[in-house]
Amino acid sequence: MNFDNADSIPQSVRELIDTDQIIARIDLGGGDAIFVTATQTIQYQSQRLLNNELTETYQHDIERIAVSEKRNKPNRTLMYDVADTAESTVTVAQIDDILTSILTGMLHTIHAITSDEIV
C-alpha cells in the first residue's frame, strides 16, 4: 500500500515518520488515525480540548502485545519490558486492523518479512 500522498498525512505525523514509508493507515473517525511504519506506530488525534492535535508514538521493538477489554472496548497494551508498557483503547471494529498493522511493523523491525510483505 502506498500512503505517500503528503496532503493526506498530517504535518506532525510526517515529521515523526521522517523517511519511513507508511505501511498502514487505520482511520479512527473524526480526523483521527493510526499510521504504521516498519519501526513505529503513530496514533494521531486531530482535535483535543485544549490544543489542536496530539500524536503518540509507539516503537515496534516490543516484547509482547496484549489485548483486554475495558468497558466493552478492546484495550491494546504494548509491552517493551517488565516496567515499560503503553496502552490505548480502540473500538471493536478497529482492533483487528490495528493489531495486524502493528504485527507487520514488528516483523519488519526484526527483519522476519521484507519491506513489501504485510501480515
mmCIF file of C-alpha atoms in Angstrom:
data_model
loop_
_atom_site.group_PDB
_atom_site.id
_atom_site.type_symbol
_atom_site.label_atom_id
_atom_site.label_comp_id
_atom_site.label_asym_id
_atom_site.label_seq_id
_atom_site.Cartn_x
_atom_site.Cartn_y
_atom_site.Cartn_z
ATOM 1 C CA MET A 1 0.000 0.000 0.000
ATOM 2 C CA ASN A 2 1.190 3.447 -0.785
ATOM 3 C CA PHE A 3 0.333 6.287 1.581
ATOM 4 C CA ASP A 4 2.873 8.725 0.232
ATOM 5 C CA ASN A 5 0.321 11.435 -0.625
ATOM 6 C CA ALA A 6 1.705 14.132 1.661
ATOM 7 C CA ASP A 7 -1.602 16.017 1.656
ATOM 8 C CA SER A 8 -3.386 13.152 3.421
ATOM 9 C CA ILE A 9 -0.743 12.867 6.166
ATOM 10 C CA PRO A 10 -0.812 15.483 8.944
ATOM 11 C CA GLN A 11 2.360 17.579 9.235
ATOM 12 C CA SER A 12 3.058 16.383 12.792
ATOM 13 C CA VAL A 13 2.925 12.762 11.591
ATOM 14 C CA ARG A 14 5.160 13.498 8.580
ATOM 15 C CA GLU A 15 7.767 14.957 10.932
ATOM 16 C CA LEU A 16 7.707 11.812 13.092
ATOM 17 C CA ILE A 17 7.984 9.324 10.246
ATOM 18 C CA ASP A 18 10.794 11.259 8.545
ATOM 19 C CA THR A 19 11.922 8.955 5.711
ATOM 20 C CA ASP A 20 9.994 5.845 6.811
ATOM 21 C CA GLN A 21 7.309 4.532 4.494
ATOM 22 C CA ILE A 22 3.789 4.209 5.890
ATOM 23 C CA ILE A 23 2.697 0.576 5.578
ATOM 24 C CA ALA A 24 -0.792 1.031 7.050
ATOM 25 C CA ARG A 25 -3.245 3.764 7.935
ATOM 26 C CA ILE A 26 -6.285 2.995 10.065
ATOM 27 C CA ASP A 27 -8.991 5.666 10.119
ATOM 28 C CA LEU A 28 -10.393 6.102 13.630
ATOM 29 C CA GLY A 29 -13.052 8.625 12.610
ATOM 30 C CA GLY A 30 -13.291 12.348 13.206
ATOM 31 C CA GLY A 31 -9.937 13.017 11.558
ATOM 32 C CA ASP A 32 -8.103 10.662 13.946
ATOM 33 C CA ALA A 33 -5.927 7.888 12.534
ATOM 34 C CA ILE A 34 -3.208 5.381 13.289
ATOM 35 C CA PHE A 35 -0.170 5.352 10.992
ATOM 36 C CA VAL A 36 2.145 2.342 10.963
ATOM 37 C CA THR A 37 5.686 2.264 9.579
ATOM 38 C CA ALA A 38 8.202 -0.560 9.785
ATOM 39 C CA THR A 39 9.614 0.866 13.024
ATOM 40 C CA GLN A 40 6.751 2.630 14.813
ATOM 41 C CA THR A 41 3.026 3.157 15.233
ATOM 42 C CA ILE A 42 1.777 6.731 15.481
ATOM 43 C CA GLN A 43 -1.645 7.473 16.926
ATOM 44 C CA TYR A 44 -2.895 10.838 15.661
ATOM 45 C CA GLN A 45 -5.791 12.748 17.242
ATOM 46 C CA SER A 46 -6.838 15.805 15.272
ATOM 47 C CA GLN A 47 -8.964 17.644 17.823
ATOM 48 C CA ARG A 48 -8.196 17.957 21.524
ATOM 49 C CA LEU A 49 -9.943 20.044 24.149
ATOM 50 C CA LEU A 50 -7.014 22.377 24.853
ATOM 51 C CA ASN A 51 -4.972 22.097 21.669
ATOM 52 C CA ASN A 52 -5.489 21.191 18.038
ATOM 53 C CA GLU A 53 -3.799 17.816 17.757
ATOM 54 C CA LEU A 54 -1.932 15.106 19.613
ATOM 55 C CA THR A 55 0.421 12.393 18.403
ATOM 56 C CA GLU A 56 1.613 9.403 20.394
ATOM 57 C CA THR A 57 4.437 7.216 19.120
ATOM 58 C CA TYR A 58 4.940 3.534 19.916
ATOM 59 C CA GLN A 59 8.164 1.878 18.774
ATOM 60 C CA HIS A 60 7.976 -1.671 17.383
ATOM 61 C CA ASP A 61 10.814 -3.142 19.441
ATOM 62 C CA ILE A 62 8.224 -4.632 21.786
ATOM 63 C CA GLU A 63 8.331 -7.976 23.549
ATOM 64 C CA ARG A 64 4.607 -8.675 23.735
ATOM 65 C CA ILE A 65 1.172 -7.406 22.727
ATOM 66 C CA ALA A 66 -1.816 -7.990 24.994
ATOM 67 C CA VAL A 67 -5.472 -7.321 24.276
ATOM 68 C CA SER A 68 -8.006 -6.980 27.072
ATOM 69 C CA GLU A 69 -11.450 -5.478 27.394
ATOM 70 C CA LYS A 70 -12.274 -2.388 29.427
ATOM 71 C CA ARG A 71 -15.826 -1.028 29.476
ATOM 72 C CA ASN A 72 -16.758 -3.093 26.418
ATOM 73 C CA LYS A 73 -13.869 -1.658 24.387
ATOM 74 C CA PRO A 74 -10.678 -3.516 23.488
ATOM 75 C CA ASN A 75 -7.571 -2.223 25.220
ATOM 76 C CA ARG A 76 -4.245 -2.763 23.452
ATOM 77 C CA THR A 77 -1.108 -2.981 25.589
ATOM 78 C CA LEU A 78 2.384 -2.955 24.074
ATOM 79 C CA MET A 79 4.959 -4.360 26.465
ATOM 80 C CA TYR A 80 8.577 -3.326 25.975
ATOM 81 C CA ASP A 81 9.970 -4.897 29.149
ATOM 82 C CA VAL A 82 8.747 -5.569 32.666
ATOM 83 C CA ALA A 83 8.436 -1.894 33.614
ATOM 84 C CA ASP A 84 7.624 -0.225 30.284
ATOM 85 C CA THR A 85 4.167 -0.543 28.737
ATOM 86 C CA ALA A 86 1.954 1.575 26.505
ATOM 87 C CA GLU A 87 -1.838 1.247 26.457
ATOM 88 C CA SER A 88 -4.618 2.586 24.283
ATOM 89 C CA THR A 89 -8.313 1.861 23.849
ATOM 90 C CA VAL A 90 -9.941 1.449 20.440
ATOM 91 C CA THR A 91 -13.261 0.221 19.080
ATOM 92 C CA VAL A 92 -14.024 -3.438 18.437
ATOM 93 C CA ALA A 93 -14.279 -2.724 14.692
ATOM 94 C CA GLN A 94 -10.707 -1.363 14.595
ATOM 95 C CA ILE A 95 -8.775 -3.823 16.768
ATOM 96 C CA ASP A 96 -8.111 -6.425 14.033
ATOM 97 C CA ASP A 97 -6.724 -3.857 11.574
ATOM 98 C CA ILE A 98 -4.621 -2.219 14.276
ATOM 99 C CA LEU A 99 -3.133 -5.481 15.576
ATOM 100 C CA THR A 100 -2.423 -6.737 12.054
ATOM 101 C CA SER A 101 -0.633 -3.489 11.208
ATOM 102 C CA ILE A 102 1.423 -3.490 14.418
ATOM 103 C CA LEU A 103 2.408 -7.135 13.870
ATOM 104 C CA THR A 104 3.511 -6.254 10.342
ATOM 105 C CA GLY A 105 5.658 -3.439 11.747
ATOM 106 C CA MET A 106 7.124 -5.711 14.427
ATOM 107 C CA LEU A 107 8.048 -8.341 11.837
ATOM 108 C CA HIS A 108 9.677 -5.649 9.686
ATOM 109 C CA THR A 109 11.656 -4.452 12.725
ATOM 110 C CA ILE A 110 13.154 -7.901 13.329
ATOM 111 C CA HIS A 111 13.598 -8.486 9.568
ATOM 112 C CA ALA A 112 11.285 -11.514 9.588
ATOM 113 C CA ILE A 113 9.495 -10.189 6.497
ATOM 114 C CA THR A 114 10.639 -7.996 3.641
ATOM 115 C CA SER A 115 9.569 -4.389 3.142
ATOM 116 C CA ASP A 116 6.960 -5.331 0.523
ATOM 117 C CA GLU A 117 5.295 -8.017 2.681
ATOM 118 C CA ILE A 118 2.388 -7.491 5.067
ATOM 119 C CA VAL A 119 0.620 -9.766 7.549
#
